[in-house]
Amino acid sequence: MMRFITDFADQGVILPVMATGFLVMALRGWWRGAVVWTGMACLVLAGMLLLKIAGLYYAWLAHVPIISPSGHVASACVVYGGLLLVLGQKWFARFPALMPVPVLGLALVIGLTRLSLHAHTLFEVVTGGIVGCTGGILTGRQCGAVPRLLWVYLLLCVGCIAWLFHGHHLAIEGTIRSLFGPEALLHD
């Protein structure tokens, strides 16, 4: 069950979901939402890449185990959490104190799956959660008014793509280590 849940946050699912969300928003003429949601997700993913690379070098220099913040947690928070906040913005405008709840809930659920699968340490899950939750909340605050009925198209399309790509893995960790790790640079 943990593998099933965590696979929705794998980059093999997140990237097609991002592309689909962007296309749906753009085709419906909501450019502000498309740019803010996709741009924030790209910033969070780029930030996680830099943190993962920094963790490789820290481990290499300090002779400690590799520190690799959870990209699954960060991705789920910024992509799915940001989308939930955008689509529920009228409700969250009435109850602003509850705005972080969906994003924090995603961080908790995906974080627990990563911990139970022994894919990350608590520090790595919390780090991914902080980065992703920040991105998700900023997305919810910056997207602006959602066009009428857009949520129907988004939920339908994004949901179908997430199900269609569920179980696809991109093995990003290995790619990051082979391309950017200290050993890769020393062998060139």
C-alpha positions in Angstrom: 0.0 0.0 0.0 2.8 2.4 0.8 4.5 1.8 -2.6 1.1 2.4 -4.3 0.6 5.8 -2.5 4.2 7.0 -2.9 4.2 6.2 -6.6 1.8 9.1 -7.3 4.6 11.4 -6.3 7.3 9.8 -8.4 8.8 12.1 -11.2 7.4 9.6 -13.7 3.9 10.7 -12.7 4.6 14.3 -11.5 6.1 15.5 -14.8 3.2 14.4 -17.0 0.8 15.8 -14.4 2.6 19.1 -14.5 2.5 19.2 -18.3 -1.2 18.2 -18.4 -2.1 20.8 -15.8 -0.2 23.5 -17.7 -1.9 22.6 -21.0 -5.4 22.5 -19.4 -4.9 25.9 -17.8 -3.4 27.4 -21.0 -6.1 25.9 -23.3 -8.8 27.4 -21.0 -7.1 30.7 -21.2 -5.9 30.9 -17.6 -2.3 31.9 -18.3 -1.6 33.4 -14.9 -2.5 30.1 -13.2 -0.6 28.0 -15.8 2.6 30.1 -15.4 2.5 30.4 -11.5 1.6 26.8 -10.8 4.0 25.3 -13.3 6.7 27.9 -12.6 6.6 27.3 -8.9 6.7 23.5 -9.4 9.8 23.9 -11.6 11.4 26.2 -9.0 10.8 23.6 -6.2 12.1 20.7 -8.4 15.2 22.8 -9.3 15.7 23.6 -5.6 15.4 19.9 -4.7 18.0 19.0 -7.4 20.4 21.5 -5.9 19.8 20.2 -2.4 20.4 16.6 -3.6 23.6 17.6 -5.3 24.8 19.5 -2.2 23.9 16.4 -0.1 26.2 14.3 -2.4 29.1 16.6 -1.9 28.6 17.0 1.8 28.5 13.3 2.2 31.7 12.9 0.1 33.6 15.7 2.0 32.4 14.7 5.5 32.6 10.9 4.9 29.0 10.4 6.1 26.0 8.7 4.4 24.5 10.6 1.5 21.8 13.2 2.4 19.1 13.3 -0.2 16.0 15.4 0.6 12.7 13.8 -0.5 11.8 14.9 -4.0 8.6 12.8 -3.7 7.4 14.8 -0.7 8.4 18.2 -2.2 6.8 17.3 -5.6 3.5 16.1 -4.0 3.2 19.3 -1.9 3.9 21.8 -4.7 2.1 20.0 -7.5 -0.9 18.4 -5.9 -1.0 20.6 -2.9 -0.7 23.8 -4.9 -3.4 22.6 -7.2 -5.8 21.9 -4.3 -5.1 25.3 -2.9 -5.8 27.0 -6.2 -9.0 25.1 -6.8 -10.2 25.7 -3.3 -9.2 29.3 -3.1 -12.8 30.6 -2.5 -13.1 28.2 0.5 -9.7 29.1 1.8 -10.5 32.8 1.5 -13.2 32.3 4.1 -11.0 30.1 6.3 -7.4 31.4 5.7 -6.0 29.6 8.7 -6.8 26.3 7.1 -4.9 27.0 3.9 -1.8 25.0 4.9 -3.8 21.9 5.8 -4.0 20.2 2.4 -0.3 20.8 1.7 0.8 19.7 5.2 -1.5 16.6 4.8 0.2 15.6 1.6 3.6 16.1 3.2 2.6 13.9 6.1 1.1 11.1 3.9 3.9 11.0 1.3 6.5 11.5 4.0 5.2 8.5 6.0 5.3 6.4 2.9 8.9 7.4 2.2 9.9 6.6 5.8 8.1 3.3 5.9 9.8 2.2 2.7 13.1 3.2 4.2 13.7 5.5 1.1 14.6 8.5 3.3 15.4 9.6 6.8 13.2 11.9 8.9 15.5 14.8 8.2 15.2 14.2 4.4 11.4 13.9 4.5 11.1 17.1 6.6 13.5 19.0 4.3 11.4 18.0 1.2 8.3 18.9 3.1 9.5 22.4 4.0 10.5 23.1 0.4 7.4 21.6 -1.2 4.9 23.1 1.3 6.5 26.5 0.8 6.0 26.2 -2.9 2.5 24.9 -2.6 1.4 27.6 -0.3 3.0 30.3 -2.5 1.2 28.8 -5.5 -2.1 29.0 -3.8 -1.6 32.6 -2.8 -0.3 33.9 -6.2 -2.4 32.2 -8.9 -5.3 34.7 -8.8 -8.9 34.0 -9.5 -9.7 30.6 -11.1 -11.9 30.7 -14.2 -15.4 29.2 -13.7 -15.5 25.4 -14.2 -11.8 25.0 -14.7 -11.6 22.7 -11.7 -13.7 20.1 -13.5 -11.3 20.0 -16.5 -8.2 20.1 -14.2 -9.4 17.3 -11.8 -10.5 15.1 -14.7 -7.4 15.5 -16.8 -4.9 15.6 -14.0 -6.5 12.6 -12.3 -6.6 10.5 -15.5 -2.9 11.3 -16.2 -1.9 10.5 -12.7 -3.7 7.1 -13.0 -2.3 6.4 -16.4 1.3 7.1 -15.4 1.0 5.6 -11.9 3.8 3.1 -11.4 6.2 4.7 -13.9 9.6 5.5 -12.3 12.3 7.7 -13.7 15.1 6.7 -11.3 16.1 10.3 -10.8 18.3 9.6 -7.8 20.7 7.4 -9.8 20.8 9.8 -12.6 21.6 12.7 -10.3 24.4 10.7 -8.7 25.9 9.6 -12.0 25.8 13.0 -13.6 26.5 15.4 -10.7 28.2 13.3 -8.0 31.8 13.9 -6.9 32.9 10.6 -8.4 31.4 11.4 -11.8 33.2 14.7 -11.9 36.5 13.2 -10.8 36.4 10.6 -13.6 35.9 13.1 -16.4 
